[in-house]
PDB file of C-alpha atoms in Angstrom:
ATOM      1  CA  UNK A  26      19.929 -12.896 -95.875  1.00  0.00           C
ATOM      2  CA  UNK A  27      16.575 -11.128 -95.725  1.00  0.00           C
ATOM      3  CA  UNK A  28      16.155  -8.607 -92.929  1.00  0.00           C
ATOM      4  CA  UNK A  29      13.492  -9.286 -90.329  1.00  0.00           C
ATOM      5  CA  UNK A  30      10.149  -8.035 -91.578  1.00  0.00           C
ATOM      6  CA  UNK A  31      11.085  -7.909 -95.242  1.00  0.00           C
ATOM      7  CA  UNK A  32      10.438 -11.530 -96.174  1.00  0.00           C
ATOM      8  CA  UNK A  33       7.173 -12.339 -97.946  1.00  0.00           C
ATOM      9  CA  UNK A  34       4.571 -14.156 -95.895  1.00  0.00           C
ATOM     10  CA  UNK A  35       4.769 -17.907 -96.141  1.00  0.00           C
ATOM     11  CA  UNK A  36       1.741 -20.067 -96.916  1.00  0.00           C
ATOM     12  CA  UNK A  37       1.503 -21.016 -93.251  1.00  0.00           C
ATOM     13  CA  UNK A  38       1.639 -17.406 -92.088  1.00  0.00           C
ATOM     14  CA  UNK A  39      -1.221 -16.509 -94.384  1.00  0.00           C
ATOM     15  CA  UNK A  40      -3.308 -19.294 -92.884  1.00  0.00           C
ATOM     16  CA  UNK A  41      -2.976 -18.537 -89.193  1.00  0.00           C
ATOM     17  CA  UNK A  42      -6.379 -19.924 -88.141  1.00  0.00           C
ATOM     18  CA  UNK A  43      -7.593 -16.383 -87.369  1.00  0.00           C
ATOM     19  CA  UNK A  44      -5.631 -16.248 -84.126  1.00  0.00           C
ATOM     20  CA  UNK A  45      -5.659 -12.466 -84.350  1.00  0.00           C
ATOM     21  CA  UNK A  46      -9.381 -12.036 -84.899  1.00  0.00           C
ATOM     22  CA  UNK A  47     -10.073 -10.767 -81.398  1.00  0.00           C
ATOM     23  CA  UNK A  48      -6.680  -9.414 -80.313  1.00  0.00           C
ATOM     24  CA  UNK A  49      -7.790  -5.787 -80.245  1.00  0.00           C
ATOM     25  CA  UNK A  50     -11.277  -6.569 -78.989  1.00  0.00           C
ATOM     26  CA  UNK A  51      -9.841  -8.593 -76.125  1.00  0.00           C
ATOM     27  CA  UNK A  52      -7.708  -5.655 -75.035  1.00  0.00           C
ATOM     28  CA  UNK A  53     -10.890  -3.630 -74.618  1.00  0.00           C
ATOM     29  CA  UNK A  54     -12.926  -6.465 -73.145  1.00  0.00           C
ATOM     30  CA  UNK A  55     -10.581  -7.017 -70.194  1.00  0.00           C
ATOM     31  CA  UNK A  56     -11.083  -3.355 -69.258  1.00  0.00           C
ATOM     32  CA  UNK A  57     -14.827  -3.848 -68.863  1.00  0.00           C
ATOM     33  CA  UNK A  58     -16.407  -4.340 -65.456  1.00  0.00           C
ATOM     34  CA  UNK A  59     -16.735  -8.019 -64.581  1.00  0.00           C
ATOM     35  CA  UNK A  60     -20.519  -7.849 -64.980  1.00  0.00           C
ATOM     36  CA  UNK A  61     -20.113  -6.845 -68.632  1.00  0.00           C
ATOM     37  CA  UNK A  62     -17.883  -9.805 -69.528  1.00  0.00           C
ATOM     38  CA  UNK A  63     -19.482 -12.399 -67.319  1.00  0.00           C
ATOM     39  CA  UNK A  64     -20.062 -15.015 -70.021  1.00  0.00           C
ATOM     40  CA  UNK A  65     -18.017 -15.838 -73.124  1.00  0.00           C
ATOM     41  CA  UNK A  66     -19.679 -17.689 -76.001  1.00  0.00           C
ATOM     42  CA  UNK A  67     -17.016 -19.707 -77.823  1.00  0.00           C
ATOM     43  CA  UNK A  68     -17.840 -21.116 -81.225  1.00  0.00           C
ATOM     44  CA  UNK A  69     -17.747 -20.961 -84.999  1.00  0.00           C
ATOM     45  CA  UNK A  70     -19.883 -18.993 -87.468  1.00  0.00           C
ATOM     46  CA  UNK A  71     -23.038 -19.992 -85.603  1.00  0.00           C
ATOM     47  CA  UNK A  72     -21.719 -18.079 -82.600  1.00  0.00           C
ATOM     48  CA  UNK A  73     -20.147 -15.307 -84.671  1.00  0.00           C
ATOM     49  CA  UNK A  74     -23.426 -14.650 -86.495  1.00  0.00           C
ATOM     50  CA  UNK A  75     -25.348 -14.720 -83.230  1.00  0.00           C
ATOM     51  CA  UNK A  76     -23.378 -11.762 -81.921  1.00  0.00           C
ATOM     52  CA  UNK A  77     -23.895  -9.955 -85.239  1.00  0.00           C
ATOM     53  CA  UNK A  78     -27.619 -10.630 -85.588  1.00  0.00           C
ATOM     54  CA  UNK A  79     -28.515 -10.029 -81.937  1.00  0.00           C
ATOM     55  CA  UNK A  80     -25.836  -7.743 -80.458  1.00  0.00           C
ATOM     56  CA  UNK A  81     -28.264  -6.498 -77.829  1.00  0.00           C
ATOM     57  CA  UNK A  82     -28.619 -10.032 -76.435  1.00  0.00           C
ATOM     58  CA  UNK A  83     -24.904  -9.981 -75.701  1.00  0.00           C
ATOM     59  CA  UNK A  84     -24.515  -6.401 -74.523  1.00  0.00           C
ATOM     60  CA  UNK A  85     -27.481  -6.301 -72.156  1.00  0.00           C
ATOM     61  CA  UNK A  86     -26.577  -9.573 -70.476  1.00  0.00           C
ATOM     62  CA  UNK A  87     -22.837  -9.127 -70.079  1.00  0.00           C
ATOM     63  CA  UNK A  88     -22.089 -11.716 -72.762  1.00  0.00           C
ATOM     64  CA  UNK A  89     -19.051 -11.698 -75.040  1.00  0.00           C
ATOM     65  CA  UNK A  90     -19.107 -13.380 -78.451  1.00  0.00           C
ATOM     66  CA  UNK A  91     -15.967 -15.168 -79.545  1.00  0.00           C
ATOM     67  CA  UNK A  92     -17.062 -17.051 -82.636  1.00  0.00           C
ATOM     68  CA  UNK A  93     -14.859 -17.504 -85.702  1.00  0.00           C
ATOM     69  CA  UNK A  94     -16.422 -18.699 -88.933  1.00  0.00           C
ATOM     70  CA  UNK A  95     -15.197 -22.037 -90.234  1.00  0.00           C
ATOM     71  CA  UNK A  96     -13.297 -23.078 -87.135  1.00  0.00           C
ATOM     72  CA  UNK A  97     -13.175 -26.510 -85.542  1.00  0.00           C
ATOM     73  CA  UNK A  98     -12.561 -27.717 -82.004  1.00  0.00           C
ATOM     74  CA  UNK A  99      -8.830 -27.915 -82.707  1.00  0.00           C
ATOM     75  CA  UNK A 100      -8.752 -24.171 -83.361  1.00  0.00           C
ATOM     76  CA  UNK A 101     -10.993 -23.397 -80.391  1.00  0.00           C
ATOM     77  CA  UNK A 102      -8.552 -25.211 -78.157  1.00  0.00           C
ATOM     78  CA  UNK A 103      -5.560 -23.260 -79.452  1.00  0.00           C
ATOM     79  CA  UNK A 104      -7.223 -19.875 -78.902  1.00  0.00           C
ATOM     80  CA  UNK A 105      -8.979 -20.839 -75.668  1.00  0.00           C
ATOM     81  CA  UNK A 106      -6.525 -18.988 -73.463  1.00  0.00           C
ATOM     82  CA  UNK A 107      -6.624 -15.740 -75.459  1.00  0.00           C
ATOM     83  CA  UNK A 108     -10.361 -15.665 -76.114  1.00  0.00           C
ATOM     84  CA  UNK A 109     -11.663 -17.173 -72.883  1.00  0.00           C
ATOM     85  CA  UNK A 110      -9.227 -17.583 -69.991  1.00  0.00           C
ATOM     86  CA  UNK A 111      -7.565 -14.184 -70.295  1.00  0.00           C
ATOM     87  CA  UNK A 112     -10.954 -12.429 -70.294  1.00  0.00           C
ATOM     88  CA  UNK A 113     -11.683 -13.841 -66.809  1.00  0.00           C
ATOM     89  CA  UNK A 114     -15.370 -14.618 -67.304  1.00  0.00           C
ATOM     90  CA  UNK A 115     -17.512 -16.523 -64.835  1.00  0.00           C
ATOM     91  CA  UNK A 116     -18.845 -18.857 -67.525  1.00  0.00           C
ATOM     92  CA  UNK A 117     -17.853 -20.107 -70.960  1.00  0.00           C
ATOM     93  CA  UNK A 118     -20.525 -21.507 -73.283  1.00  0.00           C
ATOM     94  CA  UNK A 119     -18.874 -23.953 -75.681  1.00  0.00           C
ATOM     95  CA  UNK A 120     -20.667 -24.742 -78.934  1.00  0.00           C
ATOM     96  CA  UNK A 121     -18.540 -27.032 -81.059  1.00  0.00           C
ATOM     97  CA  UNK A 122     -18.900 -29.855 -83.554  1.00  0.00           C
ATOM     98  CA  UNK A 123     -20.506 -28.640 -86.769  1.00  0.00           C
ATOM     99  CA  UNK A 124     -17.260 -27.860 -88.571  1.00  0.00           C
ATOM    100  CA  UNK A 125     -15.517 -30.898 -87.118  1.00  0.00           C
ATOM    101  CA  UNK A 126     -18.147 -33.132 -88.680  1.00  0.00           C
ATOM    102  CA  UNK A 127     -17.868 -31.088 -91.892  1.00  0.00           C
ATOM    103  CA  UNK A 128     -14.109 -31.797 -91.871  1.00  0.00           C
ATOM    104  CA  UNK A 129     -13.102 -28.155 -92.263  1.00  0.00           C
ATOM    105  CA  UNK A 130      -9.584 -28.741 -90.945  1.00  0.00           C
ATOM    106  CA  UNK A 131      -9.200 -32.473 -90.255  1.00  0.00           C
ATOM    107  CA  UNK A 132     -10.694 -35.830 -91.112  1.00  0.00           C
ATOM    108  CA  UNK A 133     -13.434 -36.253 -88.532  1.00  0.00           C
ATOM    109  CA  UNK A 134     -12.650 -38.237 -85.424  1.00  0.00           C
ATOM    110  CA  UNK A 135     -15.288 -38.204 -82.715  1.00  0.00           C
ATOM    111  CA  UNK A 136     -12.703 -39.244 -80.148  1.00  0.00           C
ATOM    112  CA  UNK A 137     -10.440 -36.300 -80.965  1.00  0.00           C
ATOM    113  CA  UNK A 138     -13.281 -33.786 -81.119  1.00  0.00           C
ATOM    114  CA  UNK A 139     -14.621 -35.048 -77.813  1.00  0.00           C
ATOM    115  CA  UNK A 140     -11.112 -34.962 -76.362  1.00  0.00           C
ATOM    116  CA  UNK A 141     -10.767 -31.317 -77.388  1.00  0.00           C
ATOM    117  CA  UNK A 142     -14.035 -30.546 -75.613  1.00  0.00           C
ATOM    118  CA  UNK A 143     -12.860 -32.306 -72.452  1.00  0.00           C
ATOM    119  CA  UNK A 144      -9.593 -30.378 -72.521  1.00  0.00           C
ATOM    120  CA  UNK A 145     -11.423 -27.051 -72.817  1.00  0.00           C
ATOM    121  CA  UNK A 146     -13.627 -28.019 -69.879  1.00  0.00           C
ATOM    122  CA  UNK A 147     -10.614 -28.947 -67.788  1.00  0.00           C
ATOM    123  CA  UNK A 148      -8.754 -25.733 -68.614  1.00  0.00           C
ATOM    124  CA  UNK A 149     -11.831 -23.662 -67.783  1.00  0.00           C
ATOM    125  CA  UNK A 150     -12.309 -25.403 -64.450  1.00  0.00           C
ATOM    126  CA  UNK A 151      -8.635 -25.031 -63.578  1.00  0.00           C
ATOM    127  CA  UNK A 152      -9.033 -21.282 -64.130  1.00  0.00           C
ATOM    128  CA  UNK A 153     -12.219 -21.022 -62.042  1.00  0.00           C
ATOM    129  CA  UNK A 154     -14.501 -20.644 -65.065  1.00  0.00           C
ATOM    130  CA  UNK A 155     -17.756 -22.625 -65.209  1.00  0.00           C
ATOM    131  CA  UNK A 156     -18.048 -24.501 -68.519  1.00  0.00           C
ATOM    132  CA  UNK A 157     -21.466 -24.878 -70.132  1.00  0.00           C
ATOM    133  CA  UNK A 158     -21.653 -27.465 -72.895  1.00  0.00           C
ATOM    134  CA  UNK A 159     -24.193 -27.321 -75.698  1.00  0.00           C
ATOM    135  CA  UNK A 160     -25.503 -29.694 -78.316  1.00  0.00           C
ATOM    136  CA  UNK A 161     -24.466 -29.517 -81.945  1.00  0.00           C
ATOM    137  CA  UNK A 162     -27.288 -28.057 -84.029  1.00  0.00           C
ATOM    138  CA  UNK A 163     -29.087 -30.302 -86.520  1.00  0.00           C
ATOM    139  CA  UNK A 164     -27.665 -30.479 -90.044  1.00  0.00           C
ATOM    140  CA  UNK A 165     -28.539 -32.919 -92.815  1.00  0.00           C
ATOM    141  CA  UNK A 166     -25.388 -31.967 -94.717  1.00  0.00           C
ATOM    142  CA  UNK A 167     -23.012 -29.173 -95.615  1.00  0.00           C
ATOM    143  CA  UNK A 168     -23.191 -27.201 -98.837  1.00  0.00           C
ATOM    144  CA  UNK A 169     -19.455 -26.571 -98.779  1.00  0.00           C
ATOM    145  CA  UNK A 170     -18.546 -30.257 -98.379  1.00  0.00           C
ATOM    146  CA  UNK A 171     -21.067 -32.530-100.042  1.00  0.00           C
ATOM    147  CA  UNK A 172     -18.777 -35.526 -99.591  1.00  0.00           C
ATOM    148  CA  UNK A 173     -20.047 -35.736 -96.008  1.00  0.00           C
ATOM    149  CA  UNK A 174     -23.203 -37.830 -96.324  1.00  0.00           C
ATOM    150  CA  UNK A 175     -23.589 -39.105 -92.767  1.00  0.00           C
ATOM    151  CA  UNK A 176     -23.653 -35.845 -90.825  1.00  0.00           C
ATOM    152  CA  UNK A 177     -26.866 -36.585 -88.881  1.00  0.00           C
ATOM    153  CA  UNK A 178     -25.515 -39.844 -87.478  1.00  0.00           C
ATOM    154  CA  UNK A 179     -22.224 -38.224 -86.470  1.00  0.00           C
ATOM    155  CA  UNK A 180     -23.972 -35.258 -84.868  1.00  0.00           C
ATOM    156  CA  UNK A 181     -26.317 -37.553 -82.937  1.00  0.00           C
ATOM    157  CA  UNK A 182     -23.444 -39.649 -81.638  1.00  0.00           C
ATOM    158  CA  UNK A 183     -21.386 -36.641 -80.575  1.00  0.00           C
ATOM    159  CA  UNK A 184     -24.371 -35.025 -78.853  1.00  0.00           C
ATOM    160  CA  UNK A 185     -25.039 -38.192 -76.854  1.00  0.00           C
ATOM    161  CA  UNK A 186     -21.419 -38.291 -75.795  1.00  0.00           C
ATOM    162  CA  UNK A 187     -21.339 -34.631 -74.743  1.00  0.00           C
ATOM    163  CA  UNK A 188     -24.552 -35.061 -72.748  1.00  0.00           C
ATOM    164  CA  UNK A 189     -23.254 -38.176 -71.014  1.00  0.00           C
ATOM    165  CA  UNK A 190     -20.013 -36.433 -70.106  1.00  0.00           C
ATOM    166  CA  UNK A 191     -21.909 -33.445 -68.687  1.00  0.00           C
ATOM    167  CA  UNK A 192     -24.121 -35.717 -66.615  1.00  0.00           C
ATOM    168  CA  UNK A 193     -21.173 -37.728 -65.336  1.00  0.00           C
ATOM    169  CA  UNK A 194     -19.224 -34.639 -64.286  1.00  0.00           C
ATOM    170  CA  UNK A 195     -22.056 -32.442 -63.022  1.00  0.00           C
ATOM    171  CA  UNK A 196     -21.823 -29.902 -65.850  1.00  0.00           C
ATOM    172  CA  UNK A 197     -24.617 -27.888 -67.374  1.00  0.00           C
ATOM    173  CA  UNK A 198     -25.666 -29.213 -70.782  1.00  0.00           C
ATOM    174  CA  UNK A 199     -27.831 -26.994 -72.988  1.00  0.00           C
ATOM    175  CA  UNK A 200     -29.729 -28.976 -75.598  1.00  0.00           C
ATOM    176  CA  UNK A 201     -30.754 -26.823 -78.559  1.00  0.00           C
ATOM    177  CA  UNK A 202     -31.400 -29.820 -80.794  1.00  0.00           C
ATOM    178  CA  UNK A 203     -35.050 -30.723 -80.025  1.00  0.00           C
ATOM    179  CA  UNK A 204     -36.259 -27.160 -80.464  1.00  0.00           C
ATOM    180  CA  UNK A 205     -34.258 -26.571 -83.648  1.00  0.00           C
ATOM    181  CA  UNK A 206     -34.732 -29.821 -85.553  1.00  0.00           C
ATOM    182  CA  UNK A 207     -37.132 -30.238 -88.464  1.00  0.00           C
ATOM    183  CA  UNK A 208     -39.902 -32.838 -88.630  1.00  0.00           C
ATOM    184  CA  UNK A 209     -37.528 -35.280 -90.328  1.00  0.00           C
ATOM    185  CA  UNK A 210     -35.535 -35.467 -87.101  1.00  0.00           C
ATOM    186  CA  UNK A 211     -32.192 -34.649 -88.712  1.00  0.00           C
ATOM    187  CA  UNK A 212     -32.374 -31.296 -90.528  1.00  0.00           C
ATOM    188  CA  UNK A 213     -32.282 -27.809 -89.107  1.00  0.00           C
ATOM    189  CA  UNK A 214     -35.864 -26.535 -89.110  1.00  0.00           C
ATOM    190  CA  UNK A 215     -36.359 -24.498 -92.314  1.00  0.00           C
ATOM    191  CA  UNK A 216     -38.251 -21.916 -90.263  1.00  0.00           C
ATOM    192  CA  UNK A 217     -34.956 -21.132 -88.549  1.00  0.00           C
ATOM    193  CA  UNK A 218     -32.402 -21.357 -91.361  1.00  0.00           C
ATOM    194  CA  UNK A 219     -31.767 -20.450 -94.980  1.00  0.00           C
ATOM    195  CA  UNK A 220     -28.901 -22.824 -95.707  1.00  0.00           C
ATOM    196  CA  UNK A 221     -29.583 -25.788 -93.449  1.00  0.00           C
ATOM    197  CA  UNK A 222     -26.687 -25.054 -91.081  1.00  0.00           C
ATOM    198  CA  UNK A 223     -26.777 -21.470 -89.830  1.00  0.00           C
ATOM    199  CA  UNK A 224     -29.679 -20.103 -87.785  1.00  0.00           C
ATOM    200  CA  UNK A 225     -31.568 -16.994 -88.820  1.00  0.00           C
ATOM    201  CA  UNK A 226     -32.456 -14.257 -86.347  1.00  0.00           C
ATOM    202  CA  UNK A 227     -35.616 -16.258 -85.570  1.00  0.00           C
ATOM    203  CA  UNK A 228     -33.503 -19.323 -84.849  1.00  0.00           C
ATOM    204  CA  UNK A 229     -31.402 -17.363 -82.411  1.00  0.00           C
ATOM    205  CA  UNK A 230     -34.586 -16.272 -80.632  1.00  0.00           C
ATOM    206  CA  UNK A 231     -35.268 -19.928 -79.913  1.00  0.00           C
ATOM    207  CA  UNK A 232     -31.708 -20.626 -78.793  1.00  0.00           C
ATOM    208  CA  UNK A 233     -31.720 -17.608 -76.507  1.00  0.00           C
ATOM    209  CA  UNK A 234     -34.862 -18.795 -74.762  1.00  0.00           C
ATOM    210  CA  UNK A 235     -33.103 -22.080 -74.023  1.00  0.00           C
ATOM    211  CA  UNK A 236     -29.674 -20.863 -72.923  1.00  0.00           C
ATOM    212  CA  UNK A 237     -30.483 -17.641 -71.066  1.00  0.00           C
ATOM    213  CA  UNK A 238     -32.075 -19.260 -67.978  1.00  0.00           C
ATOM    214  CA  UNK A 239     -28.893 -21.225 -67.213  1.00  0.00           C
ATOM    215  CA  UNK A 240     -26.705 -18.129 -67.457  1.00  0.00           C
ATOM    216  CA  UNK A 241     -28.401 -15.984 -64.853  1.00  0.00           C
ATOM    217  CA  UNK A 242     -26.090 -15.009 -61.987  1.00  0.00           C
ATOM    218  CA  UNK A 243     -28.021 -17.186 -59.533  1.00  0.00           C
ATOM    219  CA  UNK A 244     -28.000 -20.293 -61.715  1.00  0.00           C
ATOM    220  CA  UNK A 245     -26.287 -23.385 -60.350  1.00  0.00           C
ATOM    221  CA  UNK A 246     -24.008 -25.618 -62.357  1.00  0.00           C
ATOM    222  CA  UNK A 247     -26.080 -28.735 -61.800  1.00  0.00           C
ATOM    223  CA  UNK A 248     -27.215 -30.866 -64.711  1.00  0.00           C
ATOM    224  CA  UNK A 249     -30.713 -30.058 -65.865  1.00  0.00           C
ATOM    225  CA  UNK A 250     -30.065 -26.333 -65.741  1.00  0.00           C
ATOM    226  CA  UNK A 251     -31.699 -25.935 -62.336  1.00  0.00           C
ATOM    227  CA  UNK A 252     -31.040 -22.723 -60.466  1.00  0.00           C
ATOM    228  CA  UNK A 253     -30.498 -21.911 -56.844  1.00  0.00           C
ATOM    229  CA  UNK A 254     -29.564 -19.163 -54.380  1.00  0.00           C
TER     230      UNK A 254
END
């Protein structure tokens, strides 16, 4: 019998969905004053790159980036407690869908992706955290999975469903899509991307101008991003 700790890592252990990406960072984050961890941005590489390209946007506003490249809504849901709930933010901004449509971990099912979003919203609300939902960014396709040829239609359908859910339940919905889409109505504007999926620093400038107003401390949770107080 092998002693504990001496066995080689199994295939599954090597592919742990990056659960440990933010373990150490989270230990430090929970020590911060509440104002410095007021909002958590949960997402994939689009969110991860945002925090890398524009760290000052996060630090000066009390925002925490919790993006993991390649992840889908299934993985967000599994790490939601560690990377969101346990940090005790006021708000979580959930940007999900690109990698689901790209089938990074599962065959795409809009119902399951949407269900994962609903579950994250419900967990956040149960913990006193205000969920902010966002649209999936435009993408005509994915360079890493060219078998997906109907990405625009799937993205459009999911975005409509997220918006409708936000409206029905009085949640804030942040729509990046109109400001980020190219003239063809389906692609990410080439002025804001180099690969058709991930925003450049200039793309994040646009996204910041859209999301920041709804994240101010006095902003209400009503649909339409109106503010009060």
